[in-house]
C-alpha positions as YAML, in Angstrom:
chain: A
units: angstrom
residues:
- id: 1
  name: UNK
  ca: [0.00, 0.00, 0.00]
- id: 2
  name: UNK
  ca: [2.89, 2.64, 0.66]
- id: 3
  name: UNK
  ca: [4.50, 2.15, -2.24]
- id: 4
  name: UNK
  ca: [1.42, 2.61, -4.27]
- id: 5
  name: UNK
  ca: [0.79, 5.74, -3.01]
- id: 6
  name: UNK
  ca: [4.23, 6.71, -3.67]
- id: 7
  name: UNK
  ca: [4.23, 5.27, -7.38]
- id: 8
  name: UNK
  ca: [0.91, 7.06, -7.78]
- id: 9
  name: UNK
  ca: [2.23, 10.63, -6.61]
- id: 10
  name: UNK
  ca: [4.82, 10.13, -9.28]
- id: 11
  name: UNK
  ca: [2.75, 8.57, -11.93]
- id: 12
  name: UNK
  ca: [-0.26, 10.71, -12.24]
- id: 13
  name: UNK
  ca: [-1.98, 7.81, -14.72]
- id: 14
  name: UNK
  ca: [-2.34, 4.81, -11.96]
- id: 15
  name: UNK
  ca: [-5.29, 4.37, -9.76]
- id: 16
  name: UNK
  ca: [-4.15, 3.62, -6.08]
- id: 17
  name: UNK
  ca: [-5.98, 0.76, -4.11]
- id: 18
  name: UNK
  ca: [-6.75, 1.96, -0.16]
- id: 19
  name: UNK
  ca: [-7.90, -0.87, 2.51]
- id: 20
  name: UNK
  ca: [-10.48, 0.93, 4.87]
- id: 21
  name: UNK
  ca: [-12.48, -0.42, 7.67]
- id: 22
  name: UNK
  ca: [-15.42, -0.41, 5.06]
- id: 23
  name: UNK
  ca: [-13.90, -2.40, 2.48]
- id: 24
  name: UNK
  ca: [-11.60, -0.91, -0.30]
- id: 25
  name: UNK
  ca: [-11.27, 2.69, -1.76]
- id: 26
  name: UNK
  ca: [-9.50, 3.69, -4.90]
- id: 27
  name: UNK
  ca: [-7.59, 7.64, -5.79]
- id: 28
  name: UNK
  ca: [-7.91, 8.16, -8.76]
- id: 29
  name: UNK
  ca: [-6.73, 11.15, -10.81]
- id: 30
  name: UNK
  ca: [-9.55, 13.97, -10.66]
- id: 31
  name: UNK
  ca: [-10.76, 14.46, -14.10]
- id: 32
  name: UNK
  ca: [-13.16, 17.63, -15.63]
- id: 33
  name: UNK
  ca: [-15.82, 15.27, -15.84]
- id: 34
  name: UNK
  ca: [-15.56, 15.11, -11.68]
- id: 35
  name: UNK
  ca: [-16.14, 18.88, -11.52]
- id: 36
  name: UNK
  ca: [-20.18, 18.56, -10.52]
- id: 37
  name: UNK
  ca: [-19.29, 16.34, -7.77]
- id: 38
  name: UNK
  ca: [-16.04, 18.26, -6.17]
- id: 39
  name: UNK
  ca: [-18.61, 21.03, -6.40]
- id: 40
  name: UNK
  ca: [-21.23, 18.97, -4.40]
- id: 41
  name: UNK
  ca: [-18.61, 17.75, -2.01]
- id: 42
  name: UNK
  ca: [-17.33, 21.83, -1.25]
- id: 43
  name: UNK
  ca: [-21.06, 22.74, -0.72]
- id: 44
  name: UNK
  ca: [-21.87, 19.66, 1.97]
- id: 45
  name: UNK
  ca: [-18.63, 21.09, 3.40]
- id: 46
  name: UNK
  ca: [-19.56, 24.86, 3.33]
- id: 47
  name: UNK
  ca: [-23.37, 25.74, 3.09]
- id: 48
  name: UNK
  ca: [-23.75, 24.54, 6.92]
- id: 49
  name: UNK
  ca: [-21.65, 27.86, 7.74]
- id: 50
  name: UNK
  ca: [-23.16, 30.29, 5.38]
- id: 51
  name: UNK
  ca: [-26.66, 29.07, 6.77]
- id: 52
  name: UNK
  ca: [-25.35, 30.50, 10.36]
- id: 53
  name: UNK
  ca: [-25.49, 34.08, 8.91]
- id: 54
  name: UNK
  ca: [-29.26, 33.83, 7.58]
- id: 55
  name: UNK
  ca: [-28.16, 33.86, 4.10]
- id: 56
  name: UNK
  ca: [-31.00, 32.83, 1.57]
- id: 57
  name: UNK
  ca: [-30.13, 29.63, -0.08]
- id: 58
  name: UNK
  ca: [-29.30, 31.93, -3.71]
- id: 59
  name: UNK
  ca: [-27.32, 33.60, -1.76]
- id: 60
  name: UNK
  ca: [-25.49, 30.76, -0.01]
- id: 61
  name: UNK
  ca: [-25.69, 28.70, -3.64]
- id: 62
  name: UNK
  ca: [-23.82, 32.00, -5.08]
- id: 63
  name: UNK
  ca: [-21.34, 32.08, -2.50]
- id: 64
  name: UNK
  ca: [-20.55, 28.74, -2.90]
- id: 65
  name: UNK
  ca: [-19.91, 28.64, -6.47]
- id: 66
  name: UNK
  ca: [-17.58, 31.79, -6.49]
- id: 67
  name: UNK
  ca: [-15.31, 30.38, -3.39]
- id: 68
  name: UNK
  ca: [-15.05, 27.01, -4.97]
- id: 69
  name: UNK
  ca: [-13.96, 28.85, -8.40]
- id: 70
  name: UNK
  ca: [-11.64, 30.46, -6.54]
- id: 71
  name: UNK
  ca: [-10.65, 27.95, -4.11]
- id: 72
  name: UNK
  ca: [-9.95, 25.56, -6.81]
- id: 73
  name: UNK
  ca: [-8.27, 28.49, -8.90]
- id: 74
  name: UNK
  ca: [-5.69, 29.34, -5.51]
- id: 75
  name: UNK
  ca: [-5.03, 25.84, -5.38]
- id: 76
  name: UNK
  ca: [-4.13, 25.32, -8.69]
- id: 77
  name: UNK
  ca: [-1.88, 28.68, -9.19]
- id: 78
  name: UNK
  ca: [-0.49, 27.51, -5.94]
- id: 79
  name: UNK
  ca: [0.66, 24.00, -6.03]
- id: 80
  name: UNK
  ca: [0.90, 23.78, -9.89]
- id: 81
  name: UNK
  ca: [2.27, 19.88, -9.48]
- id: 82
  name: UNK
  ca: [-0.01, 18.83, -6.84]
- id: 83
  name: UNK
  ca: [-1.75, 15.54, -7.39]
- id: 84
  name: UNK
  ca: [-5.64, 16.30, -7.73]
- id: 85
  name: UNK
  ca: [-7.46, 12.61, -6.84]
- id: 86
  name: UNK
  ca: [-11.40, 11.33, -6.20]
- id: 87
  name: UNK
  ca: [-11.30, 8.93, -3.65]
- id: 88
  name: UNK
  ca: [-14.15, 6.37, -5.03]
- id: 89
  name: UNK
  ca: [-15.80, 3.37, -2.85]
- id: 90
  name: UNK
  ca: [-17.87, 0.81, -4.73]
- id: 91
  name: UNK
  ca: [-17.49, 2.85, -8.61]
- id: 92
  name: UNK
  ca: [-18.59, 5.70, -6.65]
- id: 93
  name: UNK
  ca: [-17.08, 9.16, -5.99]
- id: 94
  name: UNK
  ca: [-17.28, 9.95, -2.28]
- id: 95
  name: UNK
  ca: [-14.34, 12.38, -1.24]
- id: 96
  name: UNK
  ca: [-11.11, 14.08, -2.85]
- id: 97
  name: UNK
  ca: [-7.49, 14.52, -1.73]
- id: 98
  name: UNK
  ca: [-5.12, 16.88, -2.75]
- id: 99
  name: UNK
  ca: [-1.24, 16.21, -1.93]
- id: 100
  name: UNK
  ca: [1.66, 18.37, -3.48]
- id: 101
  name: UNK
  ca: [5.00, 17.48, -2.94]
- id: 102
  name: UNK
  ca: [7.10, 20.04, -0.74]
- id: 103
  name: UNK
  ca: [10.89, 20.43, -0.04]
- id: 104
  name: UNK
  ca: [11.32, 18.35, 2.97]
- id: 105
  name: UNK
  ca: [7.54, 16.62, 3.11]
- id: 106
  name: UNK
  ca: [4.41, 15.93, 1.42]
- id: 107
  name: UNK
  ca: [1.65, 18.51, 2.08]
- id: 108
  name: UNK
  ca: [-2.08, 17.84, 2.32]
- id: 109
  name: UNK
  ca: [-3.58, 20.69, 0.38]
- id: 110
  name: UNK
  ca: [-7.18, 19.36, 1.14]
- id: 111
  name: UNK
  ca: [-8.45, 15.98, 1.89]
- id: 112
  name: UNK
  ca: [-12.78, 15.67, 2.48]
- id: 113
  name: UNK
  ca: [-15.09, 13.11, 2.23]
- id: 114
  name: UNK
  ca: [-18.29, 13.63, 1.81]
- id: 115
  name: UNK
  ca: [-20.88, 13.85, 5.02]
- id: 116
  name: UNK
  ca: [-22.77, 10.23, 4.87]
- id: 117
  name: UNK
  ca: [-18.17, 8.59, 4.76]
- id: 118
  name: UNK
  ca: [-16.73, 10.68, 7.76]
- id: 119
  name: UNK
  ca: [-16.31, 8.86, 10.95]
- id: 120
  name: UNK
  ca: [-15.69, 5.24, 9.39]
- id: 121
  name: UNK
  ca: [-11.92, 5.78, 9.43]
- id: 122
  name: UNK
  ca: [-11.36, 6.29, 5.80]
- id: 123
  name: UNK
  ca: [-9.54, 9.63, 6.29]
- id: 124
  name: UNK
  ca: [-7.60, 7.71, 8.57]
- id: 125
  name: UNK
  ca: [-6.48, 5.59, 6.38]
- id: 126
  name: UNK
  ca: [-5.78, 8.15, 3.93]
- id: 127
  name: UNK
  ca: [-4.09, 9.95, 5.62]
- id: 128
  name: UNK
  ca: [-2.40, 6.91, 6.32]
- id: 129
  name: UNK
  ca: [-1.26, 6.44, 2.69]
- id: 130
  name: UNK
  ca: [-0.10, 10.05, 2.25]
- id: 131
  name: UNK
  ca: [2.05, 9.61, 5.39]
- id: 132
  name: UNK
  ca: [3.91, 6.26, 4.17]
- id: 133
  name: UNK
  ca: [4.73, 8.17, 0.70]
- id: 134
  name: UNK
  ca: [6.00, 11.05, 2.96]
- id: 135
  name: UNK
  ca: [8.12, 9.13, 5.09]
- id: 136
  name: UNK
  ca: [10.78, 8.89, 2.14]
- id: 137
  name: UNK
  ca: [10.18, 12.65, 2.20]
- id: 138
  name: UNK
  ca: [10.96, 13.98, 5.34]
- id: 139
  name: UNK
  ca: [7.08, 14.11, 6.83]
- id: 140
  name: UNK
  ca: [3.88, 15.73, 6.22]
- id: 141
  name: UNK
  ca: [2.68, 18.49, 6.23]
- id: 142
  name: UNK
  ca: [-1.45, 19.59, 6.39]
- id: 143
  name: UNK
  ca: [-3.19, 22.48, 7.55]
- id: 144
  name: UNK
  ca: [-6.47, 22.24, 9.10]
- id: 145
  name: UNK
  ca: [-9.49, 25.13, 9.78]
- id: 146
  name: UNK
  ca: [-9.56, 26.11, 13.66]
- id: 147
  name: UNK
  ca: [-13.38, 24.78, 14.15]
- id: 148
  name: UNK
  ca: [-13.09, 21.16, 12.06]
- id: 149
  name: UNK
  ca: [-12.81, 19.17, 15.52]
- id: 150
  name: UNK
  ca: [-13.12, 15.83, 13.71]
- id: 151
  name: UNK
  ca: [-10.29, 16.66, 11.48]
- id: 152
  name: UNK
  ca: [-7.65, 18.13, 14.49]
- id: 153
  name: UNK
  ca: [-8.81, 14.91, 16.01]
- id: 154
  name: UNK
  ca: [-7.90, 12.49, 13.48]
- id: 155
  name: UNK
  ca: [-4.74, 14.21, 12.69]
- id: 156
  name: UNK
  ca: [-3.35, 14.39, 16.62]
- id: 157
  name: UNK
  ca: [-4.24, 10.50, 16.53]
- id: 158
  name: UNK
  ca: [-2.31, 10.02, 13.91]
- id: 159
  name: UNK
  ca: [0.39, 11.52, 15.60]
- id: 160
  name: UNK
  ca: [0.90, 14.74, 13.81]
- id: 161
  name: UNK
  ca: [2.27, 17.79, 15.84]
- id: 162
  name: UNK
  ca: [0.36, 21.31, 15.69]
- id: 163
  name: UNK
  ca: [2.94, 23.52, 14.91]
- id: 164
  name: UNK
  ca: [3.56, 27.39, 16.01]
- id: 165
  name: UNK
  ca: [1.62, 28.62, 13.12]
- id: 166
  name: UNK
  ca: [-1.78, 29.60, 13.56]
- id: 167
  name: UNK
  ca: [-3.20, 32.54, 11.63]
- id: 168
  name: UNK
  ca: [-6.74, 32.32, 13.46]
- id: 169
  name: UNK
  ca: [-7.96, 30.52, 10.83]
- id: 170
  name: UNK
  ca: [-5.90, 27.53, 10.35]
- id: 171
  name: UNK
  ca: [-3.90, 25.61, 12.61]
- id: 172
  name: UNK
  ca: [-0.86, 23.63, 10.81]
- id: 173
  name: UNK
  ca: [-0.09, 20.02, 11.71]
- id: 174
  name: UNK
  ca: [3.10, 18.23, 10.97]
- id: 175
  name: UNK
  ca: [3.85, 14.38, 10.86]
- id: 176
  name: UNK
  ca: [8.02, 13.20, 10.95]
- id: 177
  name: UNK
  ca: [8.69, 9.98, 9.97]
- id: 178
  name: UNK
  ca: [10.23, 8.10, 13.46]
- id: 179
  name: UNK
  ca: [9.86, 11.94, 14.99]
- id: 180
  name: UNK
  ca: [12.50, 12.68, 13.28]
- id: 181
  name: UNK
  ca: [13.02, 16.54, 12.92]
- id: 182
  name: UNK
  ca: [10.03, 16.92, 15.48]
- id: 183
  name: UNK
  ca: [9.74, 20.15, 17.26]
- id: 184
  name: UNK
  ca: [8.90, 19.99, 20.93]
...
């Protein structure tokens, strides 16, 4: 399983095969046919929020469209090389992970599954994956929004370090291979 990862960070063509508690799950590179679904999977992930402020759902719909344009547009000027994947279960689509490779580590640019696939330890085991690729690397590297409990969670029992940086909107967590490099 590591080394697929690894091959499949390098090789943007092969599908990588994930064992999860549920059964299996497969990355697969994100292609523009995946677009209405990575859309769905930002809004399960964003309306909740927008709702808080009383926004009208045309309002919240508009909202989400533009900050997903431009979400997807920052990541992409940003991490030019990163590897864009659909995680699938069962020939379905039911999350996305983003890794770009780093000097020094492998960084999670965004990893989500969507709603009804959280809490059955398939992020876990993604994160997993990414973190046997990054060992060769030096680490890993993700940063996480202040309020996603479930995500801080998984990643401190993984055994990723928060690090000094914290710009009151995102805390950023850090993984070394045998706690190597660790900062206490």
């Amino acid at each position: 399983m590591p080394e697929a990862m690894h091959a499949d960070i390098a090789n943007r063509q092969e599908a990588t095969r994930i064992i999860v508690p549920d059964g299996v799950v497969y990355l697969r590179q994100a292609q523009e046919e995946d677009a209405p679904f990575l859309l769905d999977l930002f809004r399960a992930h964003t309306s909740n929020r927008l709702r808080l402020g009383g926004l009208h759902e045309e309002m919240i719909e508009q909202l989400v469209a533009m900050q997903y344009r431009a979400r997807t547009q920052s990541f992409r000027s940003q991490f030019p090389d990163a590897r864009w994947s659909v995680v699938e279960m069962a020939g379905a689509p039911i999350g996305e992970l983003i890794v770009a490779e780093e000097p020094g580590a492998l960084y999670v640019v965004d990893i989500a599954l969507a709603p009804g696939r959280q809490q059955r330890g398939i992020g876990s085991a993604l994160m997993r994956s990414v973190m046997a690729a990054g060992a060769a690397r030096g680490g890993v590297r993700a940063m996480v929004i202040t309020g996603n409990e479930a995500s801080l969670r998984m990643f401190r029992r993984l055994g990723f370090d928060r690090t000094a940086f914290d710009d009151g909107v995102y805390l950023e967590w850090r993984w070394w291979p045998s706690g190597e490099g660790r900062e206490r």
